[in-house]
Amino acid sequence: MIRPFVFLFTSLVTMPGVAQQFTGDQADIEAIRRAATAFSEAYVNADYERMANAYTENGHILPGGSPIVTGREAIVKRWRLPEGVKILEHATESVELKVLDDYAYDLGYYRGRTRRPDGSEAEWGGKYVIVWRKLDGEWLMHVDMWNSGE
């Protein structure tokens, strides 16, 4: 019980203290933040289909140091973890989020914690930029790019 609190506290304290800049319709901003939180929950729960469905049908992920991955089926394959690896925590902090009609961009920092097959744990983090697209009233990730480091 204490471990999740420590992670949350550490994330809030160690994520860079940059003022958040949110621009656009407040309801859209809140919907995007809810979608980002739902994605993190799906990642922790290894719910790969839910993760893939957080992207547009022809969405793209651009992991640091790797080729572009396009489409939900390929995205599921990329996110699927090796046996014995478990994501324990994942969180994002938007630094800038701007809604422009049916598109939005979101940039910020991410942090997480993983348990390896040998039982050891690793904390990790970095920065990201996401292009969101609103389709049929739902905000989905269309381009998701991240890399490690502050």
GROMACS .gro file of N, CA and C in nm:
model
  450
    1MET      N    1   0.082  -0.120   0.000
    1MET     CA    2   0.000   0.000   0.000
    1MET      C    3   0.086   0.126   0.000
    2ILE      N    4   0.197   0.122   0.071
    2ILE     CA    5   0.283   0.238   0.078
    2ILE      C    6   0.355   0.261  -0.055
    3ARG      N    7   0.391   0.154  -0.126
    3ARG     CA    8   0.468   0.165  -0.250
    3ARG      C    9   0.399   0.254  -0.354
    4PRO      N   10   0.267   0.236  -0.383
    4PRO     CA   11   0.203   0.325  -0.480
    4PRO      C   12   0.207   0.472  -0.436
    5PHE      N   13   0.190   0.496  -0.305
    5PHE     CA   14   0.196   0.633  -0.256
    5PHE      C   15   0.335   0.691  -0.277
    6VAL      N   16   0.438   0.612  -0.247
    6VAL     CA   17   0.576   0.657  -0.266
    6VAL      C   18   0.601   0.690  -0.412
    7PHE      N   19   0.552   0.604  -0.504
    7PHE     CA   20   0.570   0.629  -0.647
    7PHE      C   21   0.501   0.758  -0.687
    8LEU      N   22   0.376   0.777  -0.644
    8LEU     CA   23   0.302   0.898  -0.679
    8LEU      C   24   0.374   1.020  -0.624
    9PHE      N   25   0.414   1.015  -0.498
    9PHE     CA   26   0.484   1.127  -0.438
    9PHE      C   27   0.614   1.156  -0.512
   10THR      N   28   0.691   1.051  -0.539
   10THR     CA   29   0.818   1.067  -0.610
   10THR      C   30   0.794   1.126  -0.749
   11SER      N   31   0.691   1.079  -0.817
   11SER     CA   32   0.660   1.132  -0.951
   11SER      C   33   0.628   1.280  -0.945
   12LEU      N   34   0.549   1.319  -0.847
   12LEU     CA   35   0.510   1.459  -0.836
   12LEU      C   36   0.628   1.547  -0.799
   13VAL      N   37   0.715   1.495  -0.715
   13VAL     CA   38   0.829   1.573  -0.670
   13VAL      C   39   0.940   1.577  -0.774
   14THR      N   40   0.964   1.465  -0.843
   14THR     CA   41   1.079   1.459  -0.933
   14THR      C   42   1.048   1.496  -1.076
   15MET      N   43   0.922   1.495  -1.118
   15MET     CA   44   0.892   1.540  -1.253
   15MET      C   45   0.921   1.690  -1.256
   16PRO      N   46   0.983   1.736  -1.362
   16PRO     CA   47   1.023   1.876  -1.369
   16PRO      C   48   0.908   1.970  -1.334
   17GLY      N   49   0.941   2.073  -1.262
   17GLY     CA   50   0.841   2.167  -1.213
   17GLY      C   51   0.807   2.274  -1.314
   18VAL      N   52   0.772   2.235  -1.432
   18VAL     CA   53   0.734   2.328  -1.537
   18VAL      C   54   0.585   2.355  -1.525
   19ALA      N   55   0.549   2.481  -1.536
   19ALA     CA   56   0.407   2.517  -1.528
   19ALA      C   57   0.330   2.453  -1.642
   20GLN      N   58   0.213   2.402  -1.611
   20GLN     CA   59   0.129   2.341  -1.714
   20GLN      C   60   0.059   2.449  -1.794
   21GLN      N   61   0.055   2.430  -1.925
   21GLN     CA   62  -0.013   2.523  -2.014
   21GLN      C   63  -0.118   2.445  -2.093
   22PHE      N   64  -0.243   2.461  -2.055
   22PHE     CA   65  -0.353   2.393  -2.123
   22PHE      C   66  -0.435   2.498  -2.195
   23THR      N   67  -0.457   2.476  -2.325
   23THR     CA   68  -0.531   2.571  -2.407
   23THR      C   69  -0.638   2.496  -2.484
   24GLY      N   70  -0.760   2.550  -2.483
   24GLY     CA   71  -0.868   2.489  -2.560
   24GLY      C   72  -0.988   2.463  -2.472
   25ASP      N   73  -1.085   2.395  -2.529
   25ASP     CA   74  -1.208   2.363  -2.459
   25ASP      C   75  -1.179   2.276  -2.337
   26GLN      N   76  -1.224   2.319  -2.221
   26GLN     CA   77  -1.195   2.249  -2.096
   26GLN      C   78  -1.248   2.105  -2.097
   27ALA      N   79  -1.365   2.084  -2.155
   27ALA     CA   80  -1.420   1.948  -2.162
   27ALA      C   81  -1.330   1.857  -2.245
   28ASP      N   82  -1.276   1.909  -2.355
   28ASP     CA   83  -1.185   1.830  -2.438
   28ASP      C   84  -1.055   1.801  -2.363
   29ILE      N   85  -1.003   1.900  -2.294
   29ILE     CA   86  -0.880   1.881  -2.216
   29ILE      C   87  -0.901   1.773  -2.111
   30GLU      N   88  -1.012   1.779  -2.040
   30GLU     CA   89  -1.042   1.677  -1.938
   30GLU      C   90  -1.059   1.539  -2.001
   31ALA      N   91  -1.123   1.532  -2.117
   31ALA     CA   92  -1.141   1.403  -2.186
   31ALA      C   93  -1.006   1.344  -2.228
   32ILE      N   94  -0.916   1.428  -2.274
   32ILE     CA   95  -0.783   1.380  -2.313
   32ILE      C   96  -0.708   1.330  -2.190
   33ARG      N   97  -0.713   1.403  -2.081
   33ARG     CA   98  -0.644   1.360  -1.959
   33ARG      C   99  -0.703   1.227  -1.908
   34ARG      N  100  -0.835   1.211  -1.918
   34ARG     CA  101  -0.897   1.083  -1.878
   34ARG      C  102  -0.849   0.970  -1.969
   35ALA      N  103  -0.840   0.998  -2.099
   35ALA     CA  104  -0.792   0.896  -2.193
   35ALA      C  105  -0.648   0.857  -2.162
   36ALA      N  106  -0.565   0.954  -2.127
   36ALA     CA  107  -0.425   0.925  -2.092
   36ALA      C  108  -0.418   0.840  -1.965
   37THR      N  109  -0.501   0.871  -1.867
   37THR     CA  110  -0.504   0.792  -1.743
   37THR      C  111  -0.553   0.651  -1.771
   38ALA      N  112  -0.654   0.637  -1.855
   38ALA     CA  113  -0.706   0.504  -1.890
   38ALA      C  114  -0.599   0.422  -1.962
   39PHE      N  115  -0.519   0.486  -2.046
   39PHE     CA  116  -0.410   0.416  -2.114
   39PHE      C  117  -0.309   0.365  -2.011
   40SER      N  118  -0.272   0.449  -1.916
   40SER     CA  119  -0.178   0.407  -1.811
   40SER      C  120  -0.233   0.289  -1.733
   41GLU      N  121  -0.361   0.293  -1.700
   41GLU     CA  122  -0.425   0.181  -1.628
   41GLU      C  123  -0.421   0.054  -1.712
   42ALA      N  124  -0.448   0.066  -1.840
   42ALA     CA  125  -0.444  -0.051  -1.929
   42ALA      C  126  -0.302  -0.107  -1.936
   43TYR      N  127  -0.203  -0.021  -1.939
   43TYR     CA  128  -0.063  -0.065  -1.944
   43TYR      C  129  -0.028  -0.144  -1.817
   44VAL      N  130  -0.064  -0.091  -1.702
   44VAL     CA  131  -0.037  -0.159  -1.575
   44VAL      C  132  -0.110  -0.294  -1.570
   45ASN      N  133  -0.228  -0.301  -1.628
   45ASN     CA  134  -0.307  -0.425  -1.627
   45ASN      C  135  -0.277  -0.517  -1.744
   46ALA      N  136  -0.178  -0.482  -1.825
   46ALA     CA  137  -0.141  -0.562  -1.943
   46ALA      C  138  -0.261  -0.588  -2.034
   47ASP      N  139  -0.348  -0.488  -2.046
   47ASP     CA  140  -0.466  -0.497  -2.131
   47ASP      C  141  -0.429  -0.438  -2.268
   48TYR      N  142  -0.364  -0.520  -2.349
   48TYR     CA  143  -0.307  -0.473  -2.475
   48TYR      C  144  -0.413  -0.430  -2.575
   49GLU      N  145  -0.526  -0.497  -2.576
   49GLU     CA  146  -0.633  -0.457  -2.669
   49GLU      C  147  -0.685  -0.319  -2.633
   50ARG      N  148  -0.703  -0.294  -2.504
   50ARG     CA  149  -0.750  -0.162  -2.460
   50ARG      C  150  -0.645  -0.056  -2.495
   51MET      N  151  -0.518  -0.092  -2.479
   51MET     CA  152  -0.411   0.002  -2.516
   51MET      C  153  -0.418   0.032  -2.665
   52ALA      N  154  -0.430  -0.070  -2.748
   52ALA     CA  155  -0.435  -0.050  -2.893
   52ALA      C  156  -0.556   0.034  -2.932
   53ASN      N  157  -0.669   0.012  -2.865
   53ASN     CA  158  -0.790   0.087  -2.896
   53ASN      C  159  -0.785   0.231  -2.848
   54ALA      N  160  -0.679   0.268  -2.776
   54ALA     CA  161  -0.658   0.407  -2.738
   54ALA      C  162  -0.600   0.487  -2.854
   55TYR      N  163  -0.562   0.415  -2.961
   55TYR     CA  164  -0.505   0.477  -3.081
   55TYR      C  165  -0.608   0.477  -3.194
   56THR      N  166  -0.590   0.568  -3.290
   56THR     CA  167  -0.672   0.563  -3.410
   56THR      C  168  -0.639   0.433  -3.484
   57GLU      N  169  -0.727   0.393  -3.574
   57GLU     CA  170  -0.709   0.268  -3.648
   57GLU      C  171  -0.572   0.263  -3.717
   58ASN      N  172  -0.530   0.376  -3.772
   58ASN     CA  173  -0.401   0.382  -3.841
   58ASN      C  174  -0.299   0.464  -3.761
   59GLY      N  175  -0.311   0.459  -3.628
   59GLY     CA  176  -0.222   0.533  -3.540
   59GLY      C  177  -0.077   0.489  -3.552
   60HIS      N  178   0.011   0.574  -3.502
   60HIS     CA  179   0.155   0.549  -3.510
   60HIS      C  180   0.217   0.563  -3.372
   61ILE      N  181   0.311   0.476  -3.340
   61ILE     CA  182   0.395   0.497  -3.223
   61ILE      C  183   0.539   0.509  -3.273
   62LEU      N  184   0.613   0.596  -3.208
   62LEU     CA  185   0.752   0.622  -3.245
   62LEU      C  186   0.839   0.606  -3.121
   63PRO      N  187   0.866   0.482  -3.082
   63PRO     CA  188   0.950   0.460  -2.964
   63PRO      C  189   1.093   0.507  -2.992
   64GLY      N  190   1.158   0.563  -2.892
   64GLY     CA  191   1.296   0.607  -2.909
   64GLY      C  192   1.385   0.494  -2.957
   65GLY      N  193   1.467   0.521  -3.058
   65GLY     CA  194   1.562   0.423  -3.108
   65GLY      C  195   1.503   0.308  -3.185
   66SER      N  196   1.377   0.318  -3.226
   66SER     CA  197   1.309   0.209  -3.297
   66SER      C  198   1.235   0.264  -3.418
   67PRO      N  199   1.201   0.177  -3.514
   67PRO     CA  200   1.123   0.221  -3.630
   67PRO      C  201   0.980   0.262  -3.591
   68ILE      N  202   0.917   0.334  -3.679
   68ILE     CA  203   0.776   0.372  -3.661
   68ILE      C  204   0.690   0.247  -3.669
   69VAL      N  205   0.593   0.237  -3.579
   69VAL     CA  206   0.498   0.125  -3.577
   69VAL      C  207   0.362   0.183  -3.611
   70THR      N  208   0.293   0.125  -3.709
   70THR     CA  209   0.166   0.180  -3.757
   70THR      C  210   0.056   0.076  -3.752
   71GLY      N  211  -0.062   0.119  -3.706
   71GLY     CA  212  -0.180   0.033  -3.702
   71GLY      C  213  -0.195  -0.040  -3.570
   72ARG      N  214  -0.320  -0.062  -3.532
   72ARG     CA  215  -0.347  -0.122  -3.401
   72ARG      C  216  -0.286  -0.260  -3.382
   73GLU      N  217  -0.291  -0.343  -3.484
   73GLU     CA  218  -0.236  -0.479  -3.471
   73GLU      C  219  -0.086  -0.473  -3.442
   74ALA      N  220  -0.015  -0.390  -3.515
   74ALA     CA  221   0.130  -0.375  -3.493
   74ALA      C  222   0.158  -0.310  -3.358
   75ILE      N  223   0.072  -0.217  -3.318
   75ILE     CA  224   0.089  -0.151  -3.189
   75ILE      C  225   0.075  -0.252  -3.075
   76VAL      N  226  -0.022  -0.342  -3.085
   76VAL     CA  227  -0.038  -0.447  -2.982
   76VAL      C  228   0.090  -0.530  -2.972
   77LYS      N  229   0.144  -0.569  -3.087
   77LYS     CA  230   0.267  -0.650  -3.086
   77LYS      C  231   0.382  -0.574  -3.020
   78ARG      N  232   0.392  -0.445  -3.046
   78ARG     CA  233   0.501  -0.365  -2.990
   78ARG      C  234   0.487  -0.347  -2.839
   79TRP      N  235   0.364  -0.329  -2.790
   79TRP     CA  236   0.343  -0.306  -2.647
   79TRP      C  237   0.348  -0.434  -2.565
   80ARG      N  238   0.320  -0.547  -2.626
   80ARG     CA  239   0.316  -0.673  -2.550
   80ARG      C  240   0.451  -0.700  -2.485
   81LEU      N  241   0.448  -0.725  -2.355
   81LEU     CA  242   0.571  -0.746  -2.278
   81LEU      C  243   0.613  -0.892  -2.281
   82PRO      N  244   0.741  -0.917  -2.268
   82PRO     CA  245   0.788  -1.056  -2.259
   82PRO      C  246   0.731  -1.123  -2.133
   83GLU      N  247   0.720  -1.254  -2.137
   83GLU     CA  248   0.668  -1.327  -2.022
   83GLU      C  249   0.754  -1.298  -1.900
   84GLY      N  250   0.687  -1.276  -1.788
   84GLY     CA  251   0.756  -1.251  -1.662
   84GLY      C  252   0.784  -1.105  -1.634
   85VAL      N  253   0.760  -1.018  -1.731
   85VAL     CA  254   0.780  -0.874  -1.711
   85VAL      C  255   0.644  -0.812  -1.679
   86LYS      N  256   0.640  -0.726  -1.578
   86LYS     CA  257   0.514  -0.665  -1.534
   86LYS      C  258   0.535  -0.516  -1.513
   87ILE      N  259   0.448  -0.436  -1.571
   87ILE     CA  260   0.449  -0.292  -1.543
   87ILE      C  261   0.376  -0.273  -1.411
   88LEU      N  262   0.444  -0.214  -1.315
   88LEU     CA  263   0.385  -0.193  -1.183
   88LEU      C  264   0.319  -0.056  -1.172
   89GLU      N  265   0.378   0.042  -1.238
   89GLU     CA  266   0.324   0.178  -1.232
   89GLU      C  267   0.356   0.251  -1.362
   90HIS      N  268   0.266   0.339  -1.401
   90HIS     CA  269   0.287   0.423  -1.518
   90HIS      C  270   0.206   0.550  -1.498
   91ALA      N  271   0.268   0.665  -1.523
   91ALA     CA  272   0.199   0.793  -1.509
   91ALA      C  273   0.258   0.893  -1.608
   92THR      N  274   0.174   0.985  -1.651
   92THR     CA  275   0.220   1.093  -1.737
   92THR      C  276   0.186   1.227  -1.672
   93GLU      N  277   0.264   1.327  -1.708
   93GLU     CA  278   0.235   1.464  -1.664
   93GLU      C  279   0.244   1.554  -1.786
   94SER      N  280   0.132   1.607  -1.827
   94SER     CA  281   0.130   1.701  -1.939
   94SER      C  282   0.191   1.833  -1.895
   95VAL      N  283   0.279   1.885  -1.978
   95VAL     CA  284   0.336   2.017  -1.956
   95VAL      C  285   0.262   2.118  -2.043
   96GLU      N  286   0.230   2.075  -2.164
   96GLU     CA  287   0.155   2.160  -2.256
   96GLU      C  288   0.054   2.074  -2.330
   97LEU      N  289  -0.069   2.119  -2.330
   97LEU     CA  290  -0.177   2.049  -2.398
   97LEU      C  291  -0.261   2.154  -2.468
   98LYS      N  292  -0.268   2.144  -2.600
   98LYS     CA  293  -0.343   2.244  -2.677
   98LYS      C  294  -0.440   2.173  -2.769
   99VAL      N  295  -0.567   2.209  -2.759
   99VAL     CA  296  -0.673   2.153  -2.842
   99VAL      C  297  -0.697   2.249  -2.958
  100LEU      N  298  -0.694   2.192  -3.080
  100LEU     CA  299  -0.718   2.267  -3.203
  100LEU      C  300  -0.826   2.195  -3.282
  101ASP      N  301  -0.951   2.229  -3.259
  101ASP     CA  302  -1.064   2.162  -3.322
  101ASP      C  303  -1.064   2.012  -3.288
  102ASP      N  304  -1.048   1.925  -3.390
  102ASP     CA  305  -1.051   1.780  -3.367
  102ASP      C  306  -0.913   1.720  -3.349
  103TYR      N  307  -0.814   1.804  -3.331
  103TYR     CA  308  -0.677   1.758  -3.304
  103TYR      C  309  -0.628   1.827  -3.177
  104ALA      N  310  -0.531   1.765  -3.115
  104ALA     CA  311  -0.466   1.826  -2.999
  104ALA      C  312  -0.324   1.774  -2.992
  105TYR      N  313  -0.238   1.855  -2.933
  105TYR     CA  314  -0.104   1.802  -2.904
  105TYR      C  315  -0.081   1.811  -2.754
  106ASP      N  316  -0.006   1.715  -2.706
  106ASP     CA  317   0.018   1.697  -2.563
  106ASP      C  318   0.165   1.663  -2.546
  107LEU      N  319   0.237   1.744  -2.472
  107LEU     CA  320   0.376   1.709  -2.446
  107LEU      C  321   0.403   1.714  -2.298
  108GLY      N  322   0.492   1.626  -2.254
  108GLY     CA  323   0.520   1.621  -2.112
  108GLY      C  324   0.619   1.512  -2.078
  109TYR      N  325   0.603   1.460  -1.957
  109TYR     CA  326   0.695   1.361  -1.901
  109TYR      C  327   0.619   1.236  -1.859
  110TYR      N  328   0.687   1.123  -1.865
  110TYR     CA  329   0.628   0.998  -1.817
  110TYR      C  330   0.726   0.931  -1.720
  111ARG      N  331   0.669   0.851  -1.631
  111ARG     CA  332   0.748   0.772  -1.536
  111ARG      C  333   0.678   0.639  -1.515
  112GLY      N  334   0.758   0.539  -1.481
  112GLY     CA  335   0.701   0.408  -1.452
  112GLY      C  336   0.796   0.321  -1.374
  113ARG      N  337   0.745   0.204  -1.343
  113ARG     CA  338   0.824   0.105  -1.269
  113ARG      C  339   0.787  -0.032  -1.320
  114THR      N  340   0.888  -0.115  -1.344
  114THR     CA  341   0.872  -0.248  -1.402
  114THR      C  342   0.933  -0.353  -1.310
  115ARG      N  343   0.866  -0.469  -1.304
  115ARG     CA  344   0.926  -0.586  -1.238
  115ARG      C  345   0.976  -0.679  -1.347
  116ARG      N  346   1.102  -0.718  -1.336
  116ARG     CA  347   1.165  -0.807  -1.433
  116ARG      C  348   1.140  -0.953  -1.395
  117PRO      N  349   1.167  -1.045  -1.487
  117PRO     CA  350   1.144  -1.188  -1.458
  117PRO      C  351   1.221  -1.239  -1.336
  118ASP      N  352   1.336  -1.178  -1.306
  118ASP     CA  353   1.415  -1.223  -1.190
  118ASP      C  354   1.366  -1.161  -1.059
  119GLY      N  355   1.258  -1.080  -1.067
  119GLY     CA  356   1.201  -1.018  -0.948
  119GLY      C  357   1.256  -0.880  -0.918
  120SER      N  358   1.362  -0.840  -0.984
  120SER     CA  359   1.416  -0.706  -0.961
  120SER      C  360   1.323  -0.602  -1.025
  121GLU      N  361   1.334  -0.481  -0.978
  121GLU     CA  362   1.250  -0.374  -1.030
  121GLU      C  363   1.335  -0.262  -1.087
  122ALA      N  364   1.280  -0.194  -1.184
  122ALA     CA  365   1.349  -0.081  -1.247
  122ALA      C  366   1.252   0.034  -1.262
  123GLU      N  367   1.298   0.153  -1.228
  123GLU     CA  368   1.220   0.274  -1.252
  123GLU      C  369   1.273   0.339  -1.379
  124TRP      N  370   1.186   0.403  -1.453
  124TRP     CA  371   1.224   0.463  -1.580
  124TRP      C  372   1.137   0.585  -1.606
  125GLY      N  373   1.178   0.664  -1.700
  125GLY     CA  374   1.102   0.783  -1.734
  125GLY      C  375   1.162   0.853  -1.854
  126GLY      N  376   1.091   0.955  -1.898
  126GLY     CA  377   1.138   1.031  -2.012
  126GLY      C  378   1.035   1.135  -2.052
  127LYS      N  379   1.040   1.173  -2.177
  127LYS     CA  380   0.950   1.276  -2.228
  127LYS      C  381   0.871   1.221  -2.346
  128TYR      N  382   0.759   1.285  -2.374
  128TYR     CA  383   0.672   1.238  -2.481
  128TYR      C  384   0.605   1.355  -2.552
  129VAL      N  385   0.556   1.327  -2.671
  129VAL     CA  386   0.464   1.415  -2.741
  129VAL      C  387   0.359   1.326  -2.808
  130ILE      N  388   0.235   1.364  -2.792
  130ILE     CA  389   0.124   1.288  -2.851
  130ILE      C  390   0.039   1.383  -2.934
  131VAL      N  391   0.002   1.339  -3.053
  131VAL     CA  392  -0.099   1.408  -3.133
  131VAL      C  393  -0.228   1.330  -3.114
  132TRP      N  394  -0.328   1.394  -3.056
  132TRP     CA  395  -0.459   1.333  -3.033
  132TRP      C  396  -0.552   1.371  -3.148
  133ARG      N  397  -0.645   1.282  -3.177
  133ARG     CA  398  -0.745   1.308  -3.281
  133ARG      C  399  -0.882   1.271  -3.225
  134LYS      N  400  -0.979   1.359  -3.243
  134LYS     CA  401  -1.115   1.335  -3.195
  134LYS      C  402  -1.196   1.273  -3.308
  135LEU      N  403  -1.238   1.148  -3.287
  135LEU     CA  404  -1.318   1.075  -3.384
  135LEU      C  405  -1.447   1.029  -3.318
  136ASP      N  406  -1.559   1.064  -3.377
  136ASP     CA  407  -1.690   1.026  -3.323
  136ASP      C  408  -1.701   1.063  -3.175
  137GLY      N  409  -1.649   1.179  -3.139
  137GLY     CA  410  -1.660   1.229  -3.003
  137GLY      C  411  -1.560   1.171  -2.904
  138GLU      N  412  -1.469   1.086  -2.950
  138GLU     CA  413  -1.372   1.022  -2.861
  138GLU      C  414  -1.230   1.065  -2.899
  139TRP      N  415  -1.152   1.102  -2.798
  139TRP     CA  416  -1.013   1.140  -2.821
  139TRP      C  417  -0.926   1.016  -2.823
  140LEU      N  418  -0.855   0.998  -2.935
  140LEU     CA  419  -0.765   0.884  -2.954
  140LEU      C  420  -0.626   0.935  -2.991
  141MET      N  421  -0.525   0.858  -2.954
  141MET     CA  422  -0.389   0.895  -2.993
  141MET      C  423  -0.370   0.860  -3.141
  142HIS      N  424  -0.317   0.955  -3.216
  142HIS     CA  425  -0.287   0.929  -3.357
  142HIS      C  426  -0.136   0.913  -3.377
  143VAL      N  427  -0.058   0.993  -3.308
  143VAL     CA  428   0.088   0.981  -3.309
  143VAL      C  429   0.135   0.988  -3.164
  144ASP      N  430   0.215   0.890  -3.124
  144ASP     CA  431   0.266   0.881  -2.987
  144ASP      C  432   0.416   0.859  -2.995
  145MET      N  433   0.492   0.959  -2.952
  145MET     CA  434   0.638   0.951  -2.960
  145MET      C  435   0.697   0.975  -2.822
  146TRP      N  436   0.795   0.893  -2.786
  146TRP     CA  437   0.859   0.910  -2.655
  146TRP      C  438   1.005   0.868  -2.663
  147ASN      N  439   1.081   0.919  -2.567
  147ASN     CA  440   1.218   0.872  -2.548
  147ASN      C  441   1.258   0.891  -2.403
  148SER      N  442   1.359   0.820  -2.364
  148SER     CA  443   1.401   0.823  -2.224
  148SER      C  444   1.482   0.949  -2.195
  149GLY      N  445   1.496   0.978  -2.069
  149GLY     CA  446   1.575   1.093  -2.026
  149GLY      C  447   1.488   1.213  -1.998
  150GLU      N  448   1.544   1.304  -1.924
  150GLU     CA  449   1.473   1.426  -1.887
  150GLU      C  450   1.504   1.531  -1.990
   0.00000   0.00000   0.00000
